[in-house]
Coordinates of C-alpha atoms and ligand atoms in Angstrom, one line a residue:
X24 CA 143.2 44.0 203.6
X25 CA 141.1 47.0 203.3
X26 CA 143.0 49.2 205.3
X27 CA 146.2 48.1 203.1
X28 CA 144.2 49.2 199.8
X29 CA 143.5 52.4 202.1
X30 CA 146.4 53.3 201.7
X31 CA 147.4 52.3 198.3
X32 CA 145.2 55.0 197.0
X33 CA 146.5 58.5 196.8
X34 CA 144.7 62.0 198.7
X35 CA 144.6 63.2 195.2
X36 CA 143.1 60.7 194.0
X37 CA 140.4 60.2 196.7
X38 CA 140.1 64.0 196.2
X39 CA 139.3 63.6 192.6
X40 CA 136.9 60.7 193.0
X41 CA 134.8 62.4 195.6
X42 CA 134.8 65.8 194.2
X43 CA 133.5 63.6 191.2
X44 CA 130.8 61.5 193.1
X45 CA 129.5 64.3 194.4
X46 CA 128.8 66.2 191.5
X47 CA 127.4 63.1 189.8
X48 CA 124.9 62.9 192.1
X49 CA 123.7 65.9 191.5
X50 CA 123.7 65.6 187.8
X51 CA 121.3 62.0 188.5
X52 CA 119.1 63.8 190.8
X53 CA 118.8 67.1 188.1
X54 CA 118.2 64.4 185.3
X55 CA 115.2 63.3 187.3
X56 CA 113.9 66.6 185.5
X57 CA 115.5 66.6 182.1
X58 CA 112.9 63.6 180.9
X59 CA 113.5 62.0 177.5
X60 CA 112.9 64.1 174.2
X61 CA 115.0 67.5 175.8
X62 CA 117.9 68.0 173.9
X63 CA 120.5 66.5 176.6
X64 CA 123.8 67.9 175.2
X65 CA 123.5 70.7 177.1
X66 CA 126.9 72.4 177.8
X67 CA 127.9 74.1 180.9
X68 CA 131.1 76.2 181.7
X69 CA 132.1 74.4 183.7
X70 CA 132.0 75.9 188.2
X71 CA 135.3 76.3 189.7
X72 CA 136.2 73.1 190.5
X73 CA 139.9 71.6 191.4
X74 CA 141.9 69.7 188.2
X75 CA 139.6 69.3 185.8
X76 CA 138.6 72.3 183.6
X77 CA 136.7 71.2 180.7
X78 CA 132.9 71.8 180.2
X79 CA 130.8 70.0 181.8
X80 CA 127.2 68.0 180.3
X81 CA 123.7 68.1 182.0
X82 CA 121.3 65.6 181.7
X83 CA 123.4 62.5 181.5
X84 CA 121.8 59.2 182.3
X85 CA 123.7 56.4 184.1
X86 CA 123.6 53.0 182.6
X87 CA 123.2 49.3 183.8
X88 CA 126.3 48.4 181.7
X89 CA 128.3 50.3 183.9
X90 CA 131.3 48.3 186.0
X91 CA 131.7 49.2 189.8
X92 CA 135.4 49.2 189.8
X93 CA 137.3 51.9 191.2
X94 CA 137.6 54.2 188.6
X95 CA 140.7 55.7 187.0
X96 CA 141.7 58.9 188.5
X97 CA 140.8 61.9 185.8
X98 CA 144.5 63.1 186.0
X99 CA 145.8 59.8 184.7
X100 CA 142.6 59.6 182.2
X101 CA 143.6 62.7 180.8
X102 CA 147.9 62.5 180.5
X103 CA 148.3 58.8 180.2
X104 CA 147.0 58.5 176.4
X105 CA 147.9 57.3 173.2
X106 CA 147.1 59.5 170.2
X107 CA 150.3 59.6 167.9
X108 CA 148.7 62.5 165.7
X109 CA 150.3 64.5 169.0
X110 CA 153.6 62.5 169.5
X111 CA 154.1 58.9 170.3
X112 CA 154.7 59.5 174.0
X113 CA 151.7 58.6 176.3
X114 CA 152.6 62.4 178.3
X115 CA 152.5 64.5 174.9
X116 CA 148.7 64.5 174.1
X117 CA 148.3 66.0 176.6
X118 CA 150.6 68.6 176.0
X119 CA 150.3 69.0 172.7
X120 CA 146.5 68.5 171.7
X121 CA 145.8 72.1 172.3
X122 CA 145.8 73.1 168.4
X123 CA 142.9 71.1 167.4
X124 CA 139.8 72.7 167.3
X125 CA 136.9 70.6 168.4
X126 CA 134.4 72.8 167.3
X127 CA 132.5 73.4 164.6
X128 CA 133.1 69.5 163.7
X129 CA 131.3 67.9 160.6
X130 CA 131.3 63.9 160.0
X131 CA 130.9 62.8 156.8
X132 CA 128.8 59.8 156.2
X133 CA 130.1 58.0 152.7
X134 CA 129.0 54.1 151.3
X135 CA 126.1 52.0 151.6
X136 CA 123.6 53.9 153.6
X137 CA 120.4 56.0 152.3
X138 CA 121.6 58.7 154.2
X139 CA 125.4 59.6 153.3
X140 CA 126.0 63.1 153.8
X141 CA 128.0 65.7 156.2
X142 CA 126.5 65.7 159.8
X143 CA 127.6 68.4 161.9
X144 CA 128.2 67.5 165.5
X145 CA 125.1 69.6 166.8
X146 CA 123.0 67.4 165.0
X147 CA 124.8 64.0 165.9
X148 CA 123.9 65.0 168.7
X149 CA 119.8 66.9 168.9
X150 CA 117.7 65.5 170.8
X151 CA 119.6 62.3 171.7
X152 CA 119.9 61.0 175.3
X153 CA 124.0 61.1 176.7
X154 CA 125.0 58.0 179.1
X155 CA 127.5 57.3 181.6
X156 CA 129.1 54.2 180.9
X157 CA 132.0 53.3 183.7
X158 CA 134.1 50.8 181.3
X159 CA 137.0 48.8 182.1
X160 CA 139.3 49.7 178.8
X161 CA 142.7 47.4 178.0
X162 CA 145.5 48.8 176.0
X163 CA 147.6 46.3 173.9
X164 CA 150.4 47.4 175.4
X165 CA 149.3 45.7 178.9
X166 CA 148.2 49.1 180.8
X167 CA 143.7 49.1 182.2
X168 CA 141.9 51.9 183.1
X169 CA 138.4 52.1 184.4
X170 CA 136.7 55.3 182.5
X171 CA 133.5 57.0 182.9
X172 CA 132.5 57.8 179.7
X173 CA 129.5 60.3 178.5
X174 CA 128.3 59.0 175.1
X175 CA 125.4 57.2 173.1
X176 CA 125.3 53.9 171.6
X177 CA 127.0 54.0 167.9
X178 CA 123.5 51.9 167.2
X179 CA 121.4 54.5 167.5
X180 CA 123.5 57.1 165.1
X181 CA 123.6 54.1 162.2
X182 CA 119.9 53.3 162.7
X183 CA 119.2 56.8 161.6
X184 CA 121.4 56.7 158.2
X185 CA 119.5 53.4 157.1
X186 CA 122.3 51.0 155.9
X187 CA 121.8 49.2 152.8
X188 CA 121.8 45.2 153.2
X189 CA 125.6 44.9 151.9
X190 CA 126.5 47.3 154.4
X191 CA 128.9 44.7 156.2
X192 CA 131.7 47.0 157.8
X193 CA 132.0 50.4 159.1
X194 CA 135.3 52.2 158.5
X195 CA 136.2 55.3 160.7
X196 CA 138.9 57.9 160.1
X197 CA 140.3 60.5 162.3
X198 CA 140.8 63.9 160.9
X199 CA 143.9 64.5 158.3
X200 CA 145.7 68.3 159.4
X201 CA 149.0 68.2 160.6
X202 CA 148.9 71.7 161.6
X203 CA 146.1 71.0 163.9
X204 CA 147.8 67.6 164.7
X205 CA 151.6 68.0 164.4
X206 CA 152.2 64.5 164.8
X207 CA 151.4 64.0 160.9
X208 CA 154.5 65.5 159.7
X209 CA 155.9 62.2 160.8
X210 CA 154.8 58.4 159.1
X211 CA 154.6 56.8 162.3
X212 CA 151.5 55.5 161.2
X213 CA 149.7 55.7 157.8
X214 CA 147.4 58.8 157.5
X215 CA 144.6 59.6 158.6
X216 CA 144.2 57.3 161.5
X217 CA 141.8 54.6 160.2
X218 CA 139.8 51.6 162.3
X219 CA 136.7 49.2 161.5
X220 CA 134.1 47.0 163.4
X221 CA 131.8 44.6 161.5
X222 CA 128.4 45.7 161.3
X223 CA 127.5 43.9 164.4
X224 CA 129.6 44.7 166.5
X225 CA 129.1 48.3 165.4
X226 CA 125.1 47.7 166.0
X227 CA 126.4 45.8 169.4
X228 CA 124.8 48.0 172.5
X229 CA 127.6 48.3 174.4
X230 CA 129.7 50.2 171.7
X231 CA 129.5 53.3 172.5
X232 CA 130.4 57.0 170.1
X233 CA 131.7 59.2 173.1
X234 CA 131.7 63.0 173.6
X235 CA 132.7 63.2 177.1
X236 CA 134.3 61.6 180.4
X237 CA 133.9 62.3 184.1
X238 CA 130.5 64.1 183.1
X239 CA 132.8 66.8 181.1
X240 CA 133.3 67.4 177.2
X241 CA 136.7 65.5 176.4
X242 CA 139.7 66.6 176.4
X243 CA 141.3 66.7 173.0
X244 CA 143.7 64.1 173.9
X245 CA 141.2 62.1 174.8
X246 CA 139.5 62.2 171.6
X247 CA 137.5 65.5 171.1
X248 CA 135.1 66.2 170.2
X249 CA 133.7 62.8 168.9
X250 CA 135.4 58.9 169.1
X251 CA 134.9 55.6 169.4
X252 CA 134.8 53.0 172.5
X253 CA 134.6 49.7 172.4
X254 CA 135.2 48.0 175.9
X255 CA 135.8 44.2 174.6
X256 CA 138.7 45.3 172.4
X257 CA 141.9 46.3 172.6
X258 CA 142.2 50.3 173.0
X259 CA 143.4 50.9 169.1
X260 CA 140.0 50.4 168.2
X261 CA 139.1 53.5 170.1
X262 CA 139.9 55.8 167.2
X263 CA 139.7 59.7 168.5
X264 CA 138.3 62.4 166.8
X265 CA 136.2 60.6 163.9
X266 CA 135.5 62.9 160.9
X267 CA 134.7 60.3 158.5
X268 CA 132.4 56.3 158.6
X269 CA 132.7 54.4 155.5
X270 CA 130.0 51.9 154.4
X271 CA 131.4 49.2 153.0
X272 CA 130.8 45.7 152.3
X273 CA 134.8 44.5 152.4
X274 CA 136.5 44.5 155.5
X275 CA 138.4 47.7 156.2
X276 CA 142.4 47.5 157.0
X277 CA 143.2 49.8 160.1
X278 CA 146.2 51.6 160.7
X279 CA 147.9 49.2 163.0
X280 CA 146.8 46.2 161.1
X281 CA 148.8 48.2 157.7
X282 CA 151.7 49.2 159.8
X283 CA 152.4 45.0 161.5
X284 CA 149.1 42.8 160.2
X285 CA 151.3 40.2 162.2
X286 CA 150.9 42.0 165.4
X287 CA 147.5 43.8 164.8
X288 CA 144.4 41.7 163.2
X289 CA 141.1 43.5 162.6
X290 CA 139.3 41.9 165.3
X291 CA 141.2 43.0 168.5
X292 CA 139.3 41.2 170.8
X293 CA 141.1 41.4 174.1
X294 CA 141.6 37.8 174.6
X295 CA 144.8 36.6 177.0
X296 CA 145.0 33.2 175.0
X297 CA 146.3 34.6 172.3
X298 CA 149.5 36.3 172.6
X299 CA 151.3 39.5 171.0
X300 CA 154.0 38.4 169.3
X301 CA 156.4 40.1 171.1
X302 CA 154.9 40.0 174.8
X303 CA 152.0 37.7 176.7
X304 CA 148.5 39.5 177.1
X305 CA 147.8 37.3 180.2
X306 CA 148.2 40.1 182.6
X307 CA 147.3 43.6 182.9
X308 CA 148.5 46.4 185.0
X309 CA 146.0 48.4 185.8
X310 CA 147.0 52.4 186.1
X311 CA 147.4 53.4 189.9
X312 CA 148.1 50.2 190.9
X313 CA 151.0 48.0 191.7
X314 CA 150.2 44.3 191.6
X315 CA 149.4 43.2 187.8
X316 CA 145.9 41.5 187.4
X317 CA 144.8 38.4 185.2
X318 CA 143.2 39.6 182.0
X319 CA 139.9 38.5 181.4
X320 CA 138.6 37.3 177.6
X321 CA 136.5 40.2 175.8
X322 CA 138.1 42.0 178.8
X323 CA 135.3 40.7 181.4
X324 CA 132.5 41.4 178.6
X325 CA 132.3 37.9 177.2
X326 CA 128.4 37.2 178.6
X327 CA 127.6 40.4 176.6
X328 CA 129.7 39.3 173.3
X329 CA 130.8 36.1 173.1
X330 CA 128.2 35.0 170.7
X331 CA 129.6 37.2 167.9
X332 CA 132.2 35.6 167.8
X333 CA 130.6 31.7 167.7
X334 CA 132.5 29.4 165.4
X335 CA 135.6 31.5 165.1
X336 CA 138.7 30.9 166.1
X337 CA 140.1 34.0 167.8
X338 CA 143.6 33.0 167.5
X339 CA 143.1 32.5 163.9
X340 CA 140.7 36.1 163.9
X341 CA 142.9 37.9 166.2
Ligands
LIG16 N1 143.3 58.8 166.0 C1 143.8 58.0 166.9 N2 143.0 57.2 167.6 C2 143.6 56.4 168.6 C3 145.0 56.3 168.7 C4 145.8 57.1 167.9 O1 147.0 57.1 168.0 N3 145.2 57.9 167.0 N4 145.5 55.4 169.6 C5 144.7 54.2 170.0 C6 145.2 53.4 171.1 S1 146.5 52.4 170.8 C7 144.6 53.5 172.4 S2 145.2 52.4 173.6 C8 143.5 54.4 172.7 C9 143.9 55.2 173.9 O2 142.8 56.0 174.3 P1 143.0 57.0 175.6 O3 144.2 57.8 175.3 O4 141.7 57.7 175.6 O5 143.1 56.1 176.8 O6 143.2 55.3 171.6 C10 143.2 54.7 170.3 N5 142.8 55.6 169.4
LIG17 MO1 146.6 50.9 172.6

């Protein structure tokens, strides 16, 4: 049994993940240093190191909410996406995502809050602690990967704008420049890119605002330099590259909801009683390997979440 899943896995892939281990353990034992109240968003070209390229962070915490699954090797994290402002193959973001600038990045802060204004990424980001959060993440499309993101709680960054009590539903949008994102000059989708959570599940701790994976700034395919994760849900609701949250006390329509609000519902919670209208969400094939697994409700997080959702019916709220 072990010796089969041996050899399942790939030498690049075991290359990857111990390359990666190792430097994460020295990141954990150099955090033992970098104590609460530094500014943790430290970024580091990164040391020659094999496949990867992108800056690295220092200072990153690990988290208790973090899943022990083999992780998802960076290579497929990184050229297996979907991001349709760079084509509606899963191999062109990667390609492609080179003409958008990550930096300098502002997020404008509109509705009911007592603090609307532009934020620029810097200060998203003073003073605030960075996590690793290894999530299991389910596309709607039946693919799982198992992602080490680098982030902080979306909690945290709301707490400090001071929502007003009719605050009910955050609305996100992904920047609108189809030079920068070529994929605009098409209406596969309704631009910009635009997703929602209700304010509690935007408040909820395990949702996180992420600026980095495998302890490196993201790639721009994979949502630079600032975007949204939100393991319980199917992966649309991960919108990529936010420049603007809403306020609002109606619920926001998201782009996939606009484009088929037959197939797409605002909620998204993965759930494999409920099917796709066109396909089963039973199963899941998770990237790298061959045998489909069962999909579990809120995607194995139901301890953590199931109580939003008490008293709804989540084939009704799908
Ligand atoms: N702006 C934007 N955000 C987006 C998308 C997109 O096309 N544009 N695709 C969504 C979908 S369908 C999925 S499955 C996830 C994929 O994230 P990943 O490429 O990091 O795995 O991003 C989500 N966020
Ligand atoms: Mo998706």
């Amino acid at each position: 049994m072990i010796i089969k899943q041996m050899a399942d896995i790939r030498p690049s892939e075991i290359t990857d993940q111990q390359i990666y281990r190792e430097r994460r353990r020295f990141i954990r034992n150099a955090s033992g240093f970098l104590v609460a109240g530094m500014a943790s968003a430290v970024l580091h070209p990164r040391s020659a190191q094999a496949g990867h390229g992108g800056q690295s962070i220092e200072g990153v915490k690990s988290s208790s909410f973090s899943t022990k699954e083999k992780l998802t090797p960076y290579k497929d994290v990184t050229s297996y996406n979907n991001f349709y402002e760079f084509g509606t193959d899963k191999k062109s973001p990667a390609l492609q995502a080179g003409s958008l600038k990550p930096r300098p990045w502002t997020v404008v802060v509109e509705g009911a809050v007592s603090r609307p204004g532009n934020y620029f990424l810097e200060d998203i980001l003073k003073g605030r602690s960075l996590e690793e959060r290894i999530y299991r993440m389910r596309c709607v499309e039946g693919w799982s990967m198992v992602i080490p993101w680098v982030g902080f709680p979306l909690g945290d960054f709301i707490k400090r704008l001071e929502p007003a009590a009719n605050a009910r539903y955050v609305e996100f949008q992904t920047l609108f420049d189809p030079v920068q994102m070529p994929g605009q000059k098409r209406d596969v989708l309704e631009w910009p890119y635009v997703e929602g959570l209700r304010m509690d599940e935007a408040m909820h701790p395990l949702t996180l605002l992420a600026v980095g994976l495998y302890g490196e700034v993201l790639p721009n395919q994979s949502g630079a330099p600032l975007r949204l994760v939100v393991p319980w849900k199917y992966g649309f609701k991960g919108i990529k590259s936010i420049v603007k949250m809403r306020f609002l006390e109606q619920q926001p329509r998201g782009s996939w909801t606009r484009s088929a609000p037959h197939e797409y519902g605002f909620y998204a919670n993965v759930n494999p009683q409920a099917s796709h209208p066109r396909w089963s969400q039973r199963r899941e094939r998770r990237i790298g390997e061959f045998r489909k697994r069962k999909t579990l409700m809120f995607n194995g997080y139901a301890e953590q979440v199931a109580h939003l959702y008490q008293g709804m019916d989540l084939k009704n709220f799908f």
